[in-house]
Coordinates of C-alpha atoms in Angstrom, one line a residue:
X431 CA -246.2 -44.8 -47.2
X432 CA -242.8 -44.9 -49.0
X433 CA -243.4 -41.5 -50.7
X434 CA -244.7 -39.9 -47.5
X435 CA -241.7 -41.1 -45.5
X436 CA -239.3 -39.7 -48.1
X437 CA -241.1 -36.4 -48.2
X438 CA -240.9 -36.0 -44.4
X439 CA -237.2 -36.7 -44.1
X440 CA -236.3 -34.7 -47.2
X441 CA -238.3 -31.8 -45.9
X442 CA -236.5 -32.0 -42.6
X443 CA -233.1 -32.0 -44.3
X444 CA -233.7 -29.4 -47.0
X445 CA -236.1 -26.8 -45.7
X446 CA -234.9 -26.2 -42.1
X447 CA -231.8 -24.6 -40.7
X448 CA -231.7 -26.4 -37.3
X449 CA -228.2 -27.8 -37.9
X450 CA -225.9 -30.0 -39.9
X451 CA -227.6 -33.2 -41.1
X452 CA -226.3 -36.3 -39.3
X453 CA -226.8 -40.0 -39.8
X454 CA -230.0 -39.9 -37.9
X455 CA -231.5 -37.6 -40.6
X456 CA -230.8 -40.1 -43.3
X457 CA -231.6 -43.3 -41.4
X458 CA -235.3 -43.1 -41.9
X459 CA -235.1 -42.6 -45.6
X460 CA -232.5 -45.3 -46.0
X461 CA -234.6 -47.8 -44.0
X462 CA -237.7 -47.0 -46.0
X463 CA -235.8 -47.4 -49.3
X464 CA -234.3 -50.7 -48.3
X465 CA -237.7 -51.9 -47.2
X466 CA -239.1 -51.0 -50.6
X467 CA -236.3 -52.8 -52.4
X468 CA -236.8 -55.9 -50.3
X469 CA -240.5 -56.0 -51.1
X470 CA -239.8 -55.4 -54.8
X471 CA -237.4 -58.4 -55.0
X472 CA -239.8 -60.9 -53.5
X473 CA -241.2 -63.4 -55.9
X474 CA -244.9 -62.6 -55.7
X475 CA -245.9 -66.1 -57.0
X476 CA -244.2 -67.6 -54.0
X477 CA -246.6 -65.8 -51.7
X478 CA -249.5 -67.8 -53.2
X479 CA -247.9 -71.1 -52.2
X480 CA -249.8 -73.2 -49.6
X481 CA -247.3 -76.0 -49.1
X482 CA -245.6 -75.0 -45.8
X483 CA -243.2 -77.9 -46.1
X484 CA -241.7 -75.9 -48.9
X485 CA -239.3 -73.3 -47.6
X486 CA -240.0 -70.8 -50.5
X487 CA -243.5 -69.6 -49.4
X488 CA -242.6 -68.9 -45.8
X489 CA -239.3 -67.2 -46.7
X490 CA -241.2 -65.0 -49.1
X491 CA -243.6 -64.1 -46.3
X492 CA -240.8 -63.5 -43.9
X493 CA -239.0 -61.1 -46.3
X494 CA -242.4 -59.4 -47.0
X495 CA -242.8 -58.8 -43.2
X496 CA -239.2 -57.5 -42.9
X497 CA -239.7 -55.2 -45.9
X498 CA -242.9 -53.7 -44.4
X499 CA -241.2 -53.4 -41.0
X500 CA -238.3 -51.5 -42.4
X501 CA -240.7 -49.2 -44.3
X502 CA -242.8 -48.6 -41.2
X503 CA -239.7 -48.1 -39.0
X504 CA -238.2 -45.7 -41.5
X505 CA -241.4 -43.7 -41.6
X506 CA -241.7 -43.5 -37.8
X507 CA -238.0 -42.6 -37.5
X508 CA -238.4 -39.8 -40.1
X509 CA -241.3 -38.4 -38.2
X510 CA -239.4 -38.6 -34.9
X511 CA -236.3 -36.8 -36.3
X512 CA -238.5 -34.1 -37.8
X513 CA -240.3 -33.4 -34.6
X514 CA -237.5 -33.8 -32.1
X515 CA -234.6 -32.2 -34.0
X516 CA -236.3 -29.7 -36.3
X517 CA -239.6 -28.8 -34.7
X518 CA -239.8 -29.1 -30.9
X519 CA -236.9 -26.6 -30.2
X520 CA -238.6 -24.0 -32.3
X521 CA -241.6 -23.9 -30.1
X522 CA -241.0 -21.0 -27.7
X523 CA -242.7 -20.9 -24.3
X524 CA -245.6 -18.4 -24.1
X525 CA -244.1 -16.7 -21.0
X526 CA -240.4 -15.7 -20.6
X527 CA -239.3 -16.4 -17.1
X528 CA -237.1 -13.7 -15.7
X529 CA -234.6 -13.7 -12.9
X530 CA -234.4 -11.4 -9.9
X531 CA -233.1 -8.6 -12.1
X532 CA -236.2 -8.8 -14.2
X533 CA -234.1 -9.2 -17.3
X534 CA -234.3 -11.9 -19.9
X535 CA -231.9 -12.6 -22.8
X536 CA -233.7 -14.3 -25.7
X537 CA -232.0 -16.8 -28.1
X538 CA -231.9 -14.3 -30.9
X539 CA -229.9 -11.8 -28.8
X540 CA -232.8 -9.5 -27.9
X541 CA -232.8 -8.3 -24.3
X542 CA -236.2 -7.7 -22.7
X543 CA -236.9 -6.1 -19.4
X544 CA -239.9 -6.1 -17.1
X545 CA -242.0 -3.0 -18.0
X546 CA -242.1 -0.4 -15.2
X547 CA -245.3 -0.8 -13.2
X548 CA -246.1 -4.3 -14.6
X549 CA -245.4 -7.8 -13.5
X550 CA -246.7 -9.4 -16.7
X551 CA -245.5 -7.1 -19.5
X552 CA -242.1 -6.8 -21.0
X553 CA -240.4 -4.4 -23.3
X554 CA -237.5 -4.7 -25.8
X555 CA -234.5 -2.7 -24.5
X556 CA -231.7 -4.0 -26.7
X557 CA -230.7 -6.3 -29.5
X558 CA -227.7 -8.4 -30.5
X559 CA -224.3 -6.5 -30.5
X560 CA -225.8 -3.6 -28.5
X561 CA -223.6 -1.0 -26.8
X562 CA -226.3 0.3 -24.5
X563 CA -228.6 -1.4 -21.9
X564 CA -225.9 -4.1 -21.9
X565 CA -227.0 -6.0 -18.8
X566 CA -230.5 -4.5 -18.3
X567 CA -232.3 -1.7 -16.6
X568 CA -232.4 -0.9 -12.9
X569 CA -235.0 1.1 -11.1
X570 CA -233.4 4.4 -11.9
X571 CA -231.2 5.9 -14.7
X572 CA -228.2 3.7 -13.9
X573 CA -228.2 0.4 -15.7
X574 CA -227.2 -2.8 -14.0
X575 CA -223.5 -3.7 -13.4
X576 CA -222.2 -7.1 -12.5
X577 CA -221.0 -7.5 -8.9
X578 CA -221.9 -3.9 -8.2
X579 CA -225.7 -3.4 -8.6
X580 CA -227.9 -4.6 -5.8
X581 CA -231.6 -4.6 -5.5
X582 CA -233.2 -3.4 -2.2
X583 CA -236.6 -2.1 -1.2
X584 CA -235.8 -0.1 1.9
X585 CA -232.6 1.7 0.8
X586 CA -232.2 4.8 -1.4
X587 CA -231.3 4.4 -5.0
X588 CA -227.7 5.3 -5.9
X589 CA -226.6 4.9 -2.3
X590 CA -223.3 3.0 -1.9
X591 CA -222.6 0.4 0.8
X592 CA -219.6 -1.4 2.0
X593 CA -220.0 -5.2 2.3
X594 CA -217.3 -6.6 4.5
X595 CA -217.7 -10.1 3.2
X596 CA -217.1 -9.0 -0.4
X597 CA -213.9 -7.2 0.5
X598 CA -210.9 -9.0 -1.1
X599 CA -213.1 -11.7 -2.6
X600 CA -211.7 -13.4 -5.7
X601 CA -214.4 -13.2 -8.4
X602 CA -212.8 -16.0 -10.4
X603 CA -212.0 -13.8 -13.4
X604 CA -208.8 -12.3 -12.3
X605 CA -210.4 -9.5 -10.3
X606 CA -210.7 -8.8 -6.6
X607 CA -213.8 -7.1 -5.2
X608 CA -213.3 -4.0 -3.1
X609 CA -216.5 -4.5 -1.1
X610 CA -218.3 -1.5 -2.5
X611 CA -221.8 -2.0 -4.0
X612 CA -224.6 0.4 -5.1
X613 CA -228.4 0.3 -5.0
X614 CA -229.5 0.4 -8.6
X615 CA -232.7 -1.6 -8.4
X616 CA -235.7 -2.6 -6.3
X617 CA -237.7 -5.8 -6.3
X618 CA -241.3 -6.7 -6.3
X619 CA -240.6 -10.4 -5.3
X620 CA -239.2 -9.7 -1.8
X621 CA -239.6 -7.3 1.1
X622 CA -237.1 -5.4 3.2
X623 CA -233.9 -6.2 4.9
X624 CA -232.6 -7.9 1.8
X625 CA -230.1 -7.2 -0.9
X626 CA -229.8 -9.0 -4.2
X627 CA -226.4 -8.7 -5.9
X628 CA -226.6 -8.8 -9.7
X629 CA -224.4 -11.3 -11.5
X630 CA -224.5 -12.2 -15.1
X631 CA -224.6 -16.0 -15.2
X632 CA -225.5 -18.9 -13.0
X633 CA -221.8 -19.9 -13.0
X634 CA -221.0 -16.5 -11.4
X635 CA -223.7 -17.2 -8.8
X636 CA -222.3 -20.6 -8.0
X637 CA -218.8 -19.2 -7.7
X638 CA -219.9 -16.5 -5.2
X639 CA -222.0 -19.1 -3.3
X640 CA -218.9 -21.3 -2.9
X641 CA -216.5 -18.5 -2.0
X642 CA -218.7 -16.6 0.4
X643 CA -220.4 -19.5 2.2
X644 CA -222.4 -17.2 4.5
X645 CA -226.1 -16.8 5.3
X646 CA -225.9 -13.2 6.3
X647 CA -223.7 -10.2 5.4
X648 CA -222.8 -6.9 7.2
X649 CA -223.8 -3.8 5.2
X650 CA -222.5 -0.4 6.2
X651 CA -223.5 2.9 4.3
X652 CA -220.3 4.4 3.0
X653 CA -219.2 6.8 0.2
X654 CA -217.1 4.3 -1.6
X655 CA -216.1 3.9 -5.2
X656 CA -217.6 1.1 -7.2
X657 CA -215.3 -0.7 -9.7
X658 CA -215.9 -2.2 -13.1
X659 CA -215.8 -6.0 -12.8
X660 CA -217.3 -6.7 -16.3
X661 CA -215.3 -8.9 -18.6
X662 CA -215.4 -9.6 -22.4
X663 CA -216.8 -13.0 -21.5
X664 CA -219.8 -11.2 -19.8
X665 CA -220.4 -9.2 -23.0
X666 CA -220.3 -12.4 -25.1
X667 CA -222.6 -14.1 -22.7
X668 CA -225.1 -11.2 -23.0
X669 CA -224.8 -11.0 -26.8
X670 CA -223.5 -7.5 -26.5
X671 CA -220.7 -5.9 -28.6
X672 CA -217.6 -7.6 -27.3
X673 CA -215.0 -4.9 -27.5
X674 CA -212.8 -3.2 -24.9
X675 CA -214.4 0.1 -25.7
X676 CA -217.8 -1.4 -24.8
X677 CA -216.4 -2.8 -21.6
X678 CA -215.3 0.6 -20.5
X679 CA -218.7 2.0 -21.3
X680 CA -220.4 -0.3 -18.7
X681 CA -219.6 2.2 -15.9
X682 CA -221.5 4.9 -17.7
X683 CA -224.3 2.8 -19.1
X684 CA -227.6 4.5 -18.3
X685 CA -231.2 3.8 -19.2
X686 CA -231.7 4.3 -22.9
X687 CA -234.9 3.9 -24.8
X688 CA -234.6 2.3 -28.2
X689 CA -236.0 4.1 -31.2
X690 CA -238.7 1.4 -31.5
X691 CA -239.1 0.3 -27.9
X692 CA -242.3 -1.8 -27.9
X693 CA -244.1 -4.2 -25.6
X694 CA -243.0 -7.6 -27.0
X695 CA -244.5 -10.1 -24.5
X696 CA -247.6 -10.1 -22.4
X697 CA -248.6 -12.9 -20.1
X698 CA -251.9 -14.6 -21.2
X699 CA -252.4 -16.7 -18.2
X700 CA -252.8 -16.4 -14.5
X701 CA -249.2 -17.5 -13.9
X702 CA -246.6 -16.0 -11.6
X703 CA -246.3 -12.9 -13.8

């Protein structure tokens, strides 16, 4: 038990890259070692005593119990640390859940998009520090742009619209919206009479929800000029190349196939995808 506990916690410390070792990593091995030391120091002859009026036999048994408890606790703690800290976070879900924009950013910086014509198949469209396909694909050649791209099923692609409620809206990043949006995407998860505005993060969504505070918006077809509301923070959030040159490129970011664009995920269940 002593050797097994030591092997487990040393393996967790030395052969993984989950993070910096903390006290919890060493606690199991320390407890197991102390338990072994306590057991080794017990006078084994005292364990054979039968005179319970004598304090020596019951003290020896008490320390024996404490020693084995420390060893067992250290072993259990080592297993718990190995599983919780070093193993459980490495198990990836079998299905990547995507938002309204059908885009999913993976932990390694890969960006995957719902494959055209599929609801359960995804393709790799970009990797960490990319300069193209920064925020994901739309339904046409134009890629998604924060605070500009909307998804709609009953409006023509590339058509621009003026949204009165967005005019003059503080986006929380030092920029003011001019009210102009563009149809860059469609959606298989909703019907008509609906627009979904693309934002980068949940924080952006919460900000708009607080600032707008409306249930309906007024949309008017208009030949207006969309602006670039992307920030360096957005690029960092998306694991894209965070340079001013890349920021300027967002306005002209069009659908680009990678040299090795492959299907990377496929749903193996009868789930929502």
